[in-house]
Amino acid sequence: MTSEKNKLGTQVAENLPESWWQKAWKSQRENLQIVIIALSLAIVIRALVAEPRYIPSDSMVPTLHVGDRVVVEKISYYLEPPKTGDIVVFAPPEKLQEQGFTQDQAFIKRIIGLPGQTVAVKKGLVYLNDKPLDEKYIAEPPKYQWGPYRVPENEYFVMGDNRNNSNDSSRWGFLPKQNIIGRAVVRFWPLERIGQV
């Protein structure tokens, strides 16, 4: 008798009309799954592959302007080391954090000196291993003297292209490799300036 009641109860439950939320869930379940997958992929890509960044200061003028947006790729430095001329985004080193910058306030600068190289700034030129660099990308020649100093192992010497208005290695020292987030590769905003950086 009990099993017959259970069967009857099950049949009654199966014959009840679906509520509005059950209908909505059934019709939107696939869309929700797509959204969840897309969000998960976006999070993974941003964390491991590439991410957009906003340029907040004029330290990289004329190459990058305030308000420009760039794509920062994070893969290439797992395959090969940074090179002179690369524009990198990095977390502030310890000396910048002592000045009040937080770990999430990323900086963007150009790599000038690699580990083991000697860097100096004198007479309006940047010297790398006693040879002046030909820098067509800077806003104006540097108006200060610095070095010569040898870049330590696993560290880099970085400068802004706006040499006289840049909080860079000439002020706070060398950039540890582990602070590098990635390499700026493409400017995607503003539209009239889209292109490689």
Short mmCIF file of N, CA, C and O in Angstrom, two decimals, residues 83-167:
data_model
loop_
_atom_site.label_atom_id
_atom_site.label_comp_id
_atom_site.label_asym_id
_atom_site.label_seq_id
_atom_site.Cartn_x
_atom_site.Cartn_y
_atom_site.Cartn_z
N LYS A 83 64.63 42.24 -23.29
CA LYS A 83 65.69 42.82 -24.12
C LYS A 83 65.70 44.34 -23.96
O LYS A 83 64.68 44.95 -23.61
N THR A 84 66.85 44.93 -24.26
CA THR A 84 66.95 46.39 -24.28
C THR A 84 65.92 46.93 -25.27
O THR A 84 65.80 46.43 -26.39
N GLY A 85 65.18 47.94 -24.84
CA GLY A 85 64.15 48.55 -25.69
C GLY A 85 62.75 48.06 -25.41
O GLY A 85 61.78 48.72 -25.78
N ASP A 86 62.61 46.91 -24.73
CA ASP A 86 61.27 46.42 -24.37
C ASP A 86 60.59 47.41 -23.43
O ASP A 86 61.23 47.95 -22.51
N ILE A 87 59.30 47.63 -23.64
CA ILE A 87 58.51 48.45 -22.72
C ILE A 87 57.79 47.49 -21.79
O ILE A 87 56.99 46.67 -22.25
N VAL A 88 58.10 47.59 -20.49
CA VAL A 88 57.58 46.63 -19.53
C VAL A 88 56.67 47.29 -18.49
O VAL A 88 56.87 48.44 -18.13
N VAL A 89 55.70 46.51 -18.05
CA VAL A 89 54.84 46.90 -16.93
C VAL A 89 55.30 46.08 -15.74
O VAL A 89 55.57 44.89 -15.86
N PHE A 90 55.42 46.75 -14.58
CA PHE A 90 55.95 46.06 -13.41
C PHE A 90 55.34 46.58 -12.12
O PHE A 90 54.85 47.71 -12.04
N ALA A 91 55.35 45.70 -11.12
CA ALA A 91 54.93 46.08 -9.77
C ALA A 91 56.04 46.90 -9.14
O ALA A 91 57.22 46.62 -9.38
N PRO A 92 55.72 47.91 -8.34
CA PRO A 92 56.76 48.76 -7.77
C PRO A 92 57.72 47.97 -6.88
O PRO A 92 57.29 47.19 -6.04
N PRO A 93 59.03 48.18 -7.08
CA PRO A 93 60.01 47.53 -6.20
C PRO A 93 59.92 48.10 -4.78
O PRO A 93 59.21 49.07 -4.52
N GLU A 94 60.69 47.52 -3.89
CA GLU A 94 60.64 47.87 -2.47
C GLU A 94 60.83 49.36 -2.22
O GLU A 94 60.12 49.96 -1.43
N LYS A 95 61.80 49.99 -2.91
CA LYS A 95 62.07 51.41 -2.67
C LYS A 95 60.87 52.29 -3.03
O LYS A 95 60.61 53.29 -2.37
N LEU A 96 60.14 51.91 -4.08
CA LEU A 96 58.93 52.67 -4.43
C LEU A 96 57.82 52.42 -3.41
O LEU A 96 57.05 53.32 -3.10
N GLN A 97 57.74 51.20 -2.89
CA GLN A 97 56.73 50.91 -1.87
C GLN A 97 57.03 51.69 -0.59
O GLN A 97 56.11 52.13 0.10
N GLU A 98 58.31 51.91 -0.31
CA GLU A 98 58.68 52.73 0.85
C GLU A 98 58.24 54.17 0.66
O GLU A 98 58.03 54.89 1.63
N GLN A 99 58.10 54.61 -0.59
CA GLN A 99 57.64 55.97 -0.89
C GLN A 99 56.12 56.08 -0.88
O GLN A 99 55.57 57.14 -1.12
N GLY A 100 55.42 54.96 -0.63
CA GLY A 100 53.97 55.00 -0.52
C GLY A 100 53.21 54.36 -1.65
O GLY A 100 51.98 54.31 -1.62
N PHE A 101 53.91 53.88 -2.69
CA PHE A 101 53.23 53.19 -3.78
C PHE A 101 52.84 51.78 -3.32
O PHE A 101 53.59 51.13 -2.60
N THR A 102 51.66 51.32 -3.76
CA THR A 102 51.20 50.00 -3.37
C THR A 102 51.51 48.98 -4.46
O THR A 102 51.78 49.35 -5.61
N GLN A 103 51.45 47.71 -4.10
CA GLN A 103 51.80 46.61 -4.99
C GLN A 103 50.94 46.60 -6.25
O GLN A 103 51.38 46.15 -7.30
N ASP A 104 49.71 47.12 -6.16
CA ASP A 104 48.82 47.08 -7.34
C ASP A 104 48.95 48.33 -8.22
O ASP A 104 48.26 48.45 -9.23
N GLN A 105 49.84 49.26 -7.89
CA GLN A 105 50.07 50.45 -8.71
C GLN A 105 51.20 50.15 -9.70
O GLN A 105 52.35 50.46 -9.44
N ALA A 106 50.87 49.57 -10.82
CA ALA A 106 51.88 49.16 -11.80
C ALA A 106 52.51 50.36 -12.49
O ALA A 106 51.87 51.38 -12.71
N PHE A 107 53.79 50.22 -12.82
CA PHE A 107 54.56 51.22 -13.55
C PHE A 107 54.82 50.70 -14.96
O PHE A 107 54.81 49.50 -15.19
N ILE A 108 55.12 51.62 -15.88
CA ILE A 108 55.50 51.22 -17.24
C ILE A 108 56.74 52.03 -17.64
O ILE A 108 56.74 53.25 -17.54
N LYS A 109 57.78 51.34 -18.06
CA LYS A 109 59.05 51.97 -18.46
C LYS A 109 59.70 51.14 -19.55
O LYS A 109 59.31 50.01 -19.83
N ARG A 110 60.77 51.70 -20.13
CA ARG A 110 61.54 51.03 -21.17
C ARG A 110 62.80 50.43 -20.55
O ARG A 110 63.50 51.10 -19.78
N ILE A 111 63.10 49.17 -20.89
CA ILE A 111 64.35 48.55 -20.42
C ILE A 111 65.51 49.15 -21.19
O ILE A 111 65.52 49.17 -22.42
N ILE A 112 66.49 49.62 -20.44
CA ILE A 112 67.70 50.20 -21.03
C ILE A 112 68.91 49.29 -20.77
O ILE A 112 69.65 48.96 -21.68
N GLY A 113 69.10 48.91 -19.50
CA GLY A 113 70.26 48.10 -19.15
C GLY A 113 69.88 46.71 -18.69
O GLY A 113 68.96 46.53 -17.90
N LEU A 114 70.61 45.72 -19.21
CA LEU A 114 70.39 44.32 -18.86
C LEU A 114 71.37 43.90 -17.78
O LEU A 114 72.38 44.58 -17.54
N PRO A 115 71.13 42.77 -17.11
CA PRO A 115 72.06 42.30 -16.07
C PRO A 115 73.49 42.20 -16.61
O PRO A 115 73.72 41.68 -17.69
N GLY A 116 74.43 42.77 -15.83
CA GLY A 116 75.84 42.72 -16.21
C GLY A 116 76.30 43.91 -17.03
O GLY A 116 77.51 44.14 -17.18
N GLN A 117 75.38 44.70 -17.60
CA GLN A 117 75.77 45.87 -18.39
C GLN A 117 76.00 47.07 -17.48
O GLN A 117 75.47 47.15 -16.38
N THR A 118 76.79 48.03 -17.98
CA THR A 118 77.06 49.26 -17.24
C THR A 118 76.29 50.40 -17.87
O THR A 118 76.32 50.57 -19.10
N VAL A 119 75.57 51.16 -17.04
CA VAL A 119 74.73 52.26 -17.52
C VAL A 119 75.22 53.57 -16.90
O VAL A 119 75.56 53.62 -15.73
N ALA A 120 75.22 54.61 -17.71
CA ALA A 120 75.54 55.95 -17.23
C ALA A 120 74.71 56.96 -18.00
O ALA A 120 74.33 56.72 -19.16
N VAL A 121 74.41 58.09 -17.35
CA VAL A 121 73.73 59.21 -18.01
C VAL A 121 74.62 60.43 -17.83
O VAL A 121 74.93 60.82 -16.70
N LYS A 122 75.07 61.00 -18.94
CA LYS A 122 75.94 62.18 -18.87
C LYS A 122 75.87 62.96 -20.16
O LYS A 122 75.66 62.41 -21.24
N LYS A 123 76.00 64.28 -20.04
CA LYS A 123 76.03 65.20 -21.18
C LYS A 123 74.83 64.98 -22.12
O LYS A 123 74.97 65.00 -23.34
N GLY A 124 73.66 64.71 -21.56
CA GLY A 124 72.45 64.58 -22.35
C GLY A 124 72.29 63.26 -23.07
O GLY A 124 71.42 63.13 -23.93
N LEU A 125 73.13 62.27 -22.75
CA LEU A 125 73.05 60.97 -23.42
C LEU A 125 73.04 59.85 -22.39
O LEU A 125 73.55 59.99 -21.28
N VAL A 126 72.45 58.71 -22.79
CA VAL A 126 72.50 57.50 -21.98
C VAL A 126 73.56 56.60 -22.60
O VAL A 126 73.56 56.37 -23.81
N TYR A 127 74.47 56.13 -21.76
CA TYR A 127 75.55 55.25 -22.22
C TYR A 127 75.32 53.84 -21.71
O TYR A 127 75.01 53.64 -20.53
N LEU A 128 75.49 52.90 -22.60
CA LEU A 128 75.40 51.49 -22.26
C LEU A 128 76.74 50.86 -22.60
O LEU A 128 77.16 50.87 -23.76
N ASN A 129 77.42 50.36 -21.56
CA ASN A 129 78.78 49.82 -21.74
C ASN A 129 79.68 50.83 -22.46
O ASN A 129 80.38 50.51 -23.42
N ASP A 130 79.64 52.08 -22.01
CA ASP A 130 80.48 53.19 -22.51
C ASP A 130 80.14 53.64 -23.93
O ASP A 130 80.88 54.43 -24.52
N LYS A 131 79.04 53.16 -24.51
CA LYS A 131 78.64 53.59 -25.85
C LYS A 131 77.31 54.33 -25.75
O LYS A 131 76.36 53.83 -25.14
N PRO A 132 77.21 55.52 -26.36
CA PRO A 132 75.95 56.27 -26.30
C PRO A 132 74.85 55.57 -27.10
O PRO A 132 75.10 55.04 -28.18
N LEU A 133 73.65 55.58 -26.53
CA LEU A 133 72.50 54.99 -27.22
C LEU A 133 71.90 56.01 -28.19
O LEU A 133 71.83 57.20 -27.89
N ASP A 134 71.46 55.54 -29.34
CA ASP A 134 70.73 56.36 -30.30
C ASP A 134 69.25 56.22 -29.96
O ASP A 134 68.64 55.19 -30.25
N GLU A 135 68.70 57.23 -29.31
CA GLU A 135 67.34 57.13 -28.77
C GLU A 135 66.41 58.14 -29.46
O GLU A 135 66.19 59.24 -28.98
N LYS A 136 65.82 57.72 -30.56
CA LYS A 136 64.91 58.59 -31.30
C LYS A 136 63.54 58.69 -30.63
O LYS A 136 62.71 59.51 -31.01
N TYR A 137 63.29 57.84 -29.64
CA TYR A 137 61.96 57.75 -29.02
C TYR A 137 61.79 58.65 -27.80
O TYR A 137 60.71 58.69 -27.22
N ILE A 138 62.82 59.38 -27.36
CA ILE A 138 62.69 60.16 -26.13
C ILE A 138 62.09 61.54 -26.40
O ILE A 138 62.17 62.07 -27.50
N ALA A 139 61.50 62.14 -25.33
CA ALA A 139 60.90 63.47 -25.45
C ALA A 139 61.99 64.53 -25.57
O ALA A 139 61.87 65.46 -26.37
N GLU A 140 63.04 64.41 -24.77
CA GLU A 140 64.17 65.33 -24.81
C GLU A 140 65.35 64.68 -24.09
O GLU A 140 65.15 63.73 -23.32
N PRO A 141 66.57 65.15 -24.34
CA PRO A 141 67.73 64.55 -23.68
C PRO A 141 67.67 64.73 -22.16
O PRO A 141 67.13 65.73 -21.67
N PRO A 142 68.20 63.77 -21.42
CA PRO A 142 68.20 63.90 -19.96
C PRO A 142 69.07 65.07 -19.52
O PRO A 142 70.16 65.28 -20.06
N LYS A 143 68.59 65.81 -18.51
CA LYS A 143 69.31 66.99 -18.01
C LYS A 143 70.00 66.69 -16.68
O LYS A 143 70.20 67.58 -15.88
N TYR A 144 70.34 65.45 -16.46
CA TYR A 144 70.98 65.07 -15.20
C TYR A 144 72.11 64.09 -15.48
O TYR A 144 72.25 63.57 -16.59
N GLN A 145 72.92 63.87 -14.46
CA GLN A 145 74.02 62.91 -14.53
C GLN A 145 73.67 61.73 -13.62
O GLN A 145 73.08 61.91 -12.56
N TRP A 146 74.07 60.53 -14.03
CA TRP A 146 73.80 59.33 -13.21
C TRP A 146 74.83 58.27 -13.58
O TRP A 146 75.12 58.04 -14.75
N GLY A 147 75.36 57.61 -12.56
CA GLY A 147 76.26 56.48 -12.81
C GLY A 147 77.68 56.91 -13.11
O GLY A 147 78.07 58.04 -12.88
N PRO A 148 78.46 55.98 -13.66
CA PRO A 148 78.10 54.66 -14.17
C PRO A 148 77.90 53.63 -13.07
O PRO A 148 78.61 53.65 -12.06
N TYR A 149 76.93 52.76 -13.30
CA TYR A 149 76.64 51.64 -12.39
C TYR A 149 76.44 50.37 -13.21
O TYR A 149 75.90 50.41 -14.31
N ARG A 150 76.86 49.28 -12.61
CA ARG A 150 76.68 47.97 -13.25
C ARG A 150 75.34 47.39 -12.81
O ARG A 150 75.02 47.40 -11.62
N VAL A 151 74.56 46.90 -13.76
CA VAL A 151 73.25 46.31 -13.45
C VAL A 151 73.47 44.94 -12.81
O VAL A 151 74.14 44.09 -13.38
N PRO A 152 72.91 44.72 -11.60
CA PRO A 152 73.09 43.44 -10.92
C PRO A 152 72.40 42.28 -11.64
O PRO A 152 71.51 42.48 -12.47
N GLU A 153 72.79 41.08 -11.27
CA GLU A 153 72.17 39.86 -11.81
C GLU A 153 70.68 39.85 -11.47
O GLU A 153 70.26 40.26 -10.39
N ASN A 154 69.85 39.41 -12.43
CA ASN A 154 68.40 39.31 -12.26
C ASN A 154 67.71 40.66 -12.00
O ASN A 154 66.64 40.71 -11.39
N GLU A 155 68.36 41.75 -12.44
CA GLU A 155 67.75 43.06 -12.31
C GLU A 155 67.94 43.82 -13.63
O GLU A 155 68.76 43.43 -14.47
N TYR A 156 67.17 44.92 -13.78
CA TYR A 156 67.20 45.70 -15.01
C TYR A 156 67.22 47.19 -14.68
O TYR A 156 66.74 47.60 -13.63
N PHE A 157 67.78 47.97 -15.60
CA PHE A 157 67.75 49.42 -15.49
C PHE A 157 66.67 49.90 -16.45
O PHE A 157 66.74 49.64 -17.66
N VAL A 158 65.66 50.59 -15.93
CA VAL A 158 64.52 51.04 -16.74
C VAL A 158 64.38 52.56 -16.68
O VAL A 158 64.69 53.17 -15.66
N MET A 159 63.94 53.14 -17.79
CA MET A 159 63.74 54.59 -17.85
C MET A 159 62.45 54.89 -18.61
O MET A 159 62.05 54.14 -19.50
N GLY A 160 61.84 56.04 -18.26
CA GLY A 160 60.72 56.53 -19.04
C GLY A 160 61.25 57.28 -20.25
O GLY A 160 62.34 57.85 -20.21
N ASP A 161 60.49 57.31 -21.34
CA ASP A 161 60.92 58.03 -22.54
C ASP A 161 60.89 59.55 -22.32
O ASP A 161 61.59 60.28 -23.00
N ASN A 162 60.11 59.99 -21.37
CA ASN A 162 60.08 61.40 -20.97
C ASN A 162 61.12 61.56 -19.86
O ASN A 162 60.79 61.71 -18.68
N ARG A 163 62.38 61.50 -20.24
CA ARG A 163 63.50 61.34 -19.32
C ARG A 163 63.52 62.30 -18.14
O ARG A 163 63.91 61.95 -17.04
N ASN A 164 63.13 63.54 -18.35
CA ASN A 164 63.21 64.53 -17.28
C ASN A 164 61.94 64.60 -16.44
O ASN A 164 61.85 65.44 -15.54
N ASN A 165 60.99 63.74 -16.71
CA ASN A 165 59.75 63.70 -15.93
C ASN A 165 59.33 62.25 -15.74
O ASN A 165 58.21 61.87 -16.06
N SER A 166 60.25 61.43 -15.22
CA SER A 166 59.98 60.01 -15.07
C SER A 166 60.57 59.50 -13.76
O SER A 166 61.75 59.69 -13.48
N ASN A 167 59.72 58.83 -12.99
CA ASN A 167 60.16 58.20 -11.74
C ASN A 167 60.68 56.81 -12.11
O ASN A 167 59.94 55.84 -12.11
#
